[in-house]
mmCIF file of C-alpha atoms in Angstrom:
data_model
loop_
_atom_site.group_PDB
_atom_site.id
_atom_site.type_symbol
_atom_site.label_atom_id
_atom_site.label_comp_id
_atom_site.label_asym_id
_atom_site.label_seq_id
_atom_site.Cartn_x
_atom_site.Cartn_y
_atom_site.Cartn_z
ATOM 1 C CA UNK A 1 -23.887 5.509 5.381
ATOM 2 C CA UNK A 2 -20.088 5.865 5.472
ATOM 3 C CA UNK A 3 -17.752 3.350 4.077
ATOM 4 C CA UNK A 4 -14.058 2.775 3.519
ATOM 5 C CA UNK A 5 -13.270 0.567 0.625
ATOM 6 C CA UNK A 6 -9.941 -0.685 0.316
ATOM 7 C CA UNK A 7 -8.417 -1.860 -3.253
ATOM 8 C CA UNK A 8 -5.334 -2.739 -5.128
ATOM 9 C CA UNK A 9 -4.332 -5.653 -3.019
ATOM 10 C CA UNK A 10 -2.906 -8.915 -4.629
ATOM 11 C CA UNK A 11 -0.082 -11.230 -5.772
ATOM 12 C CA UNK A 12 3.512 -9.377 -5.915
ATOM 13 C CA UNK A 13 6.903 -10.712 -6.098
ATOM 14 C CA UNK A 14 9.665 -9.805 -3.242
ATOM 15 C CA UNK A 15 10.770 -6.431 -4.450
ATOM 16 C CA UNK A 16 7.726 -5.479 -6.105
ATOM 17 C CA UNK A 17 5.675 -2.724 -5.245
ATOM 18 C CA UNK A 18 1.694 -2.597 -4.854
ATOM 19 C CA UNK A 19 -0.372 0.690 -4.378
ATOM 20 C CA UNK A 20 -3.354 0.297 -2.027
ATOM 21 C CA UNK A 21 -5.894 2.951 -2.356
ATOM 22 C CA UNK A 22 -9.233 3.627 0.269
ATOM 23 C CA UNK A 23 -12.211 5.358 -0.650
ATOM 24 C CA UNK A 24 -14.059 6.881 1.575
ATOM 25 C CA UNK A 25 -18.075 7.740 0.402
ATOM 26 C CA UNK A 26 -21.207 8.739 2.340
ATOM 27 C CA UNK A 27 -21.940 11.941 3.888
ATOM 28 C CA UNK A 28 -18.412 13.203 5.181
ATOM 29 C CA UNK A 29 -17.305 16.907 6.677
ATOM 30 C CA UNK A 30 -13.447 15.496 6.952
ATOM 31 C CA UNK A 31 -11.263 12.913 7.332
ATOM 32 C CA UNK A 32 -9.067 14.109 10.093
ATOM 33 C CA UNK A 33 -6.849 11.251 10.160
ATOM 34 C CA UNK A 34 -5.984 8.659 8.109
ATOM 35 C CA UNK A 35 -4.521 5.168 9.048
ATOM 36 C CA UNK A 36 -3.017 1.898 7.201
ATOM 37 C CA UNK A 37 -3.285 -1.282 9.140
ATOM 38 C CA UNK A 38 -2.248 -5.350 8.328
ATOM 39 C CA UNK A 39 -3.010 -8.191 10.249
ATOM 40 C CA UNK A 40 -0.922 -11.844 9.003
ATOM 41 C CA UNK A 41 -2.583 -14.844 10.075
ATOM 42 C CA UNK A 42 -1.746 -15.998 13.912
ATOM 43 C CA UNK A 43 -0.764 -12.084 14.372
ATOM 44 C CA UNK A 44 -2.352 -8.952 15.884
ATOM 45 C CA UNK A 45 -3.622 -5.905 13.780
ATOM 46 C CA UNK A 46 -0.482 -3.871 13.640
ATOM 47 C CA UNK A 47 -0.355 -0.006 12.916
ATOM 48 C CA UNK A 48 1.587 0.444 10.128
ATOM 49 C CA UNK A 49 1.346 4.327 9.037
ATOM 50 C CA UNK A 50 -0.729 7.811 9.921
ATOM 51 C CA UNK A 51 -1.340 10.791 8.269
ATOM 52 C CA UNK A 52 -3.131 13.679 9.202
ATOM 53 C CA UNK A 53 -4.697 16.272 7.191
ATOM 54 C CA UNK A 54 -2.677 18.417 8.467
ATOM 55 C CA UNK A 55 0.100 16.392 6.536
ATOM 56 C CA UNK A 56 1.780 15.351 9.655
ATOM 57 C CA UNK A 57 2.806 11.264 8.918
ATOM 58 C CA UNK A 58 4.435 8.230 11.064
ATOM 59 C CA UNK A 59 5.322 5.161 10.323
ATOM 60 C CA UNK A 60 5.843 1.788 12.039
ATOM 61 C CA UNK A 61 9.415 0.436 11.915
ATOM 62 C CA UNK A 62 9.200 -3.001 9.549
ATOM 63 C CA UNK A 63 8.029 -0.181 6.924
ATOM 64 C CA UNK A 64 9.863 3.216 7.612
ATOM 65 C CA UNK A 65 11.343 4.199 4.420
ATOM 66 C CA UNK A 66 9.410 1.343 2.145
ATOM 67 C CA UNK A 67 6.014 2.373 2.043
ATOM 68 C CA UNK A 68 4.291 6.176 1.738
ATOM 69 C CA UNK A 69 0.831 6.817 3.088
ATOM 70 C CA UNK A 70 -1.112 9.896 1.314
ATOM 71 C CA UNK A 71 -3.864 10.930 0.673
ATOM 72 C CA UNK A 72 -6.538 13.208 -1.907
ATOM 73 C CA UNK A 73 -8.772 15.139 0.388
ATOM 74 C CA UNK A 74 -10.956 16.265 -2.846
ATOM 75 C CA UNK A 75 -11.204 12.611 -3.883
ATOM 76 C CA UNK A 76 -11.997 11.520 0.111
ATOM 77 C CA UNK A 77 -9.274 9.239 -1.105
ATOM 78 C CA UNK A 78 -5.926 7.781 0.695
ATOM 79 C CA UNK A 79 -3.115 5.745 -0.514
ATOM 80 C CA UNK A 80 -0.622 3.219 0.556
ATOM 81 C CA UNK A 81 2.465 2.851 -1.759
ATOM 82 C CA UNK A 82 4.634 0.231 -0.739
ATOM 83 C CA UNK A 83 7.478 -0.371 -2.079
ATOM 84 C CA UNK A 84 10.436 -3.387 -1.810
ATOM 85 C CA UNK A 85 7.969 -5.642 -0.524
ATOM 86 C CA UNK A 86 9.357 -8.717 1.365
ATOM 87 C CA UNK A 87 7.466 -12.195 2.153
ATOM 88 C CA UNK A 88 6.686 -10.770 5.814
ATOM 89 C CA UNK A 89 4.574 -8.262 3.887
ATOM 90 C CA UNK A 90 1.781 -10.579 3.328
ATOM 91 C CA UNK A 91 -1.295 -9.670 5.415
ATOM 92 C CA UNK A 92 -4.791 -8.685 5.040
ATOM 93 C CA UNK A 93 -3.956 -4.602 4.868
ATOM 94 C CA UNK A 94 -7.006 -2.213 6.494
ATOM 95 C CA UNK A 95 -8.009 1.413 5.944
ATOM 96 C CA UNK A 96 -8.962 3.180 9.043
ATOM 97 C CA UNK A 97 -10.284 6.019 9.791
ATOM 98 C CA UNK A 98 -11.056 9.232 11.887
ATOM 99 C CA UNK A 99 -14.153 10.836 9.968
ATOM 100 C CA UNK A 100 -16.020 13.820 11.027
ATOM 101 C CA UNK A 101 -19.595 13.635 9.586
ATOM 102 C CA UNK A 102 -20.776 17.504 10.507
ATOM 103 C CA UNK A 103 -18.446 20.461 11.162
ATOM 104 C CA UNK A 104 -19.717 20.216 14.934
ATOM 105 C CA UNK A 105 -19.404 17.066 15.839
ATOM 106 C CA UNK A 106 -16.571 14.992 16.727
ATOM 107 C CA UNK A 107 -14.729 12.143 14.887
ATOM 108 C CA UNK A 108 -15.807 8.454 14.443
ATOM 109 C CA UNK A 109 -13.712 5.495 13.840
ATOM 110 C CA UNK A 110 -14.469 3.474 10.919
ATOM 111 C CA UNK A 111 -12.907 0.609 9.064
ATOM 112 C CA UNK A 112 -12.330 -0.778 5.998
ATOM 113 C CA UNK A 113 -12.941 -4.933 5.089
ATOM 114 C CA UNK A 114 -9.510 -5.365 4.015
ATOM 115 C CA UNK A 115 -7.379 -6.189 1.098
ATOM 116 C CA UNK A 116 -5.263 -9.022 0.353
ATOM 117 C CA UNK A 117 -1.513 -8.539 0.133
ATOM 118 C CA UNK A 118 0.353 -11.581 -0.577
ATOM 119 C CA UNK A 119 4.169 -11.116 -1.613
ATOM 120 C CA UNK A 120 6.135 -14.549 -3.234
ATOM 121 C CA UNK A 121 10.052 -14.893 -2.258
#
């Protein structure tokens, strides 16, 4: 059974910084992509950042040059530093994910539960 579990969520004052982390466990071939996600109450899930094993990353606007996605391919693990965090910030953040479970078959999309993010101004 493959999982994503998200941590490192909480309470952060504007202009802190919080380092979300997703762990990926089960029986995994690769992670071809990585994704971070939020969702603030009343709003849609909104793409916030991509990387690809291949190192290639993109980043939605609000959070182009605040936060960093990366990721430990021996640790199946991937990371979202964010950094100058502002009151908009506060969602439920998501790790998704692209995971190939054999080296012959194609990718599946799975999904973290989510991790609290809640920034004070």
């Amino acid at each position: 059974q493959v999982q994503l579990v998200e941590s490192g969520g909480g309470l952060v004052q504007a202009g802190g910084s919080l380092r979300l982390s997703c762990a990926a466990s089960g029986s995994i071939f690769n992670i071809p992509v990585m994704r971070w996600y939020r969702q603030a109450p009343g709003n849609q899930r909104e793409l916030l950042a991509t990387l690809t094993s291949g190192g290639d990353t993109t980043y939605a606007d609000p959070v182009k040059g605040r936060f960093t996605i990366s990721r430990d391919n021996a640790k199946k693990t991937g990371y979202l530093q964010m950094n100058s965090l502002k009151s908009e910030d506060t969602a439920v953040y998501y790790c998704n994910a692209d995971i190939r479970l054999t080296s012959w078959g194609r990718p599946y999309d799975y999904w973290g539960h989510g991790t609290q993010v809640t920034v004070s101004s």
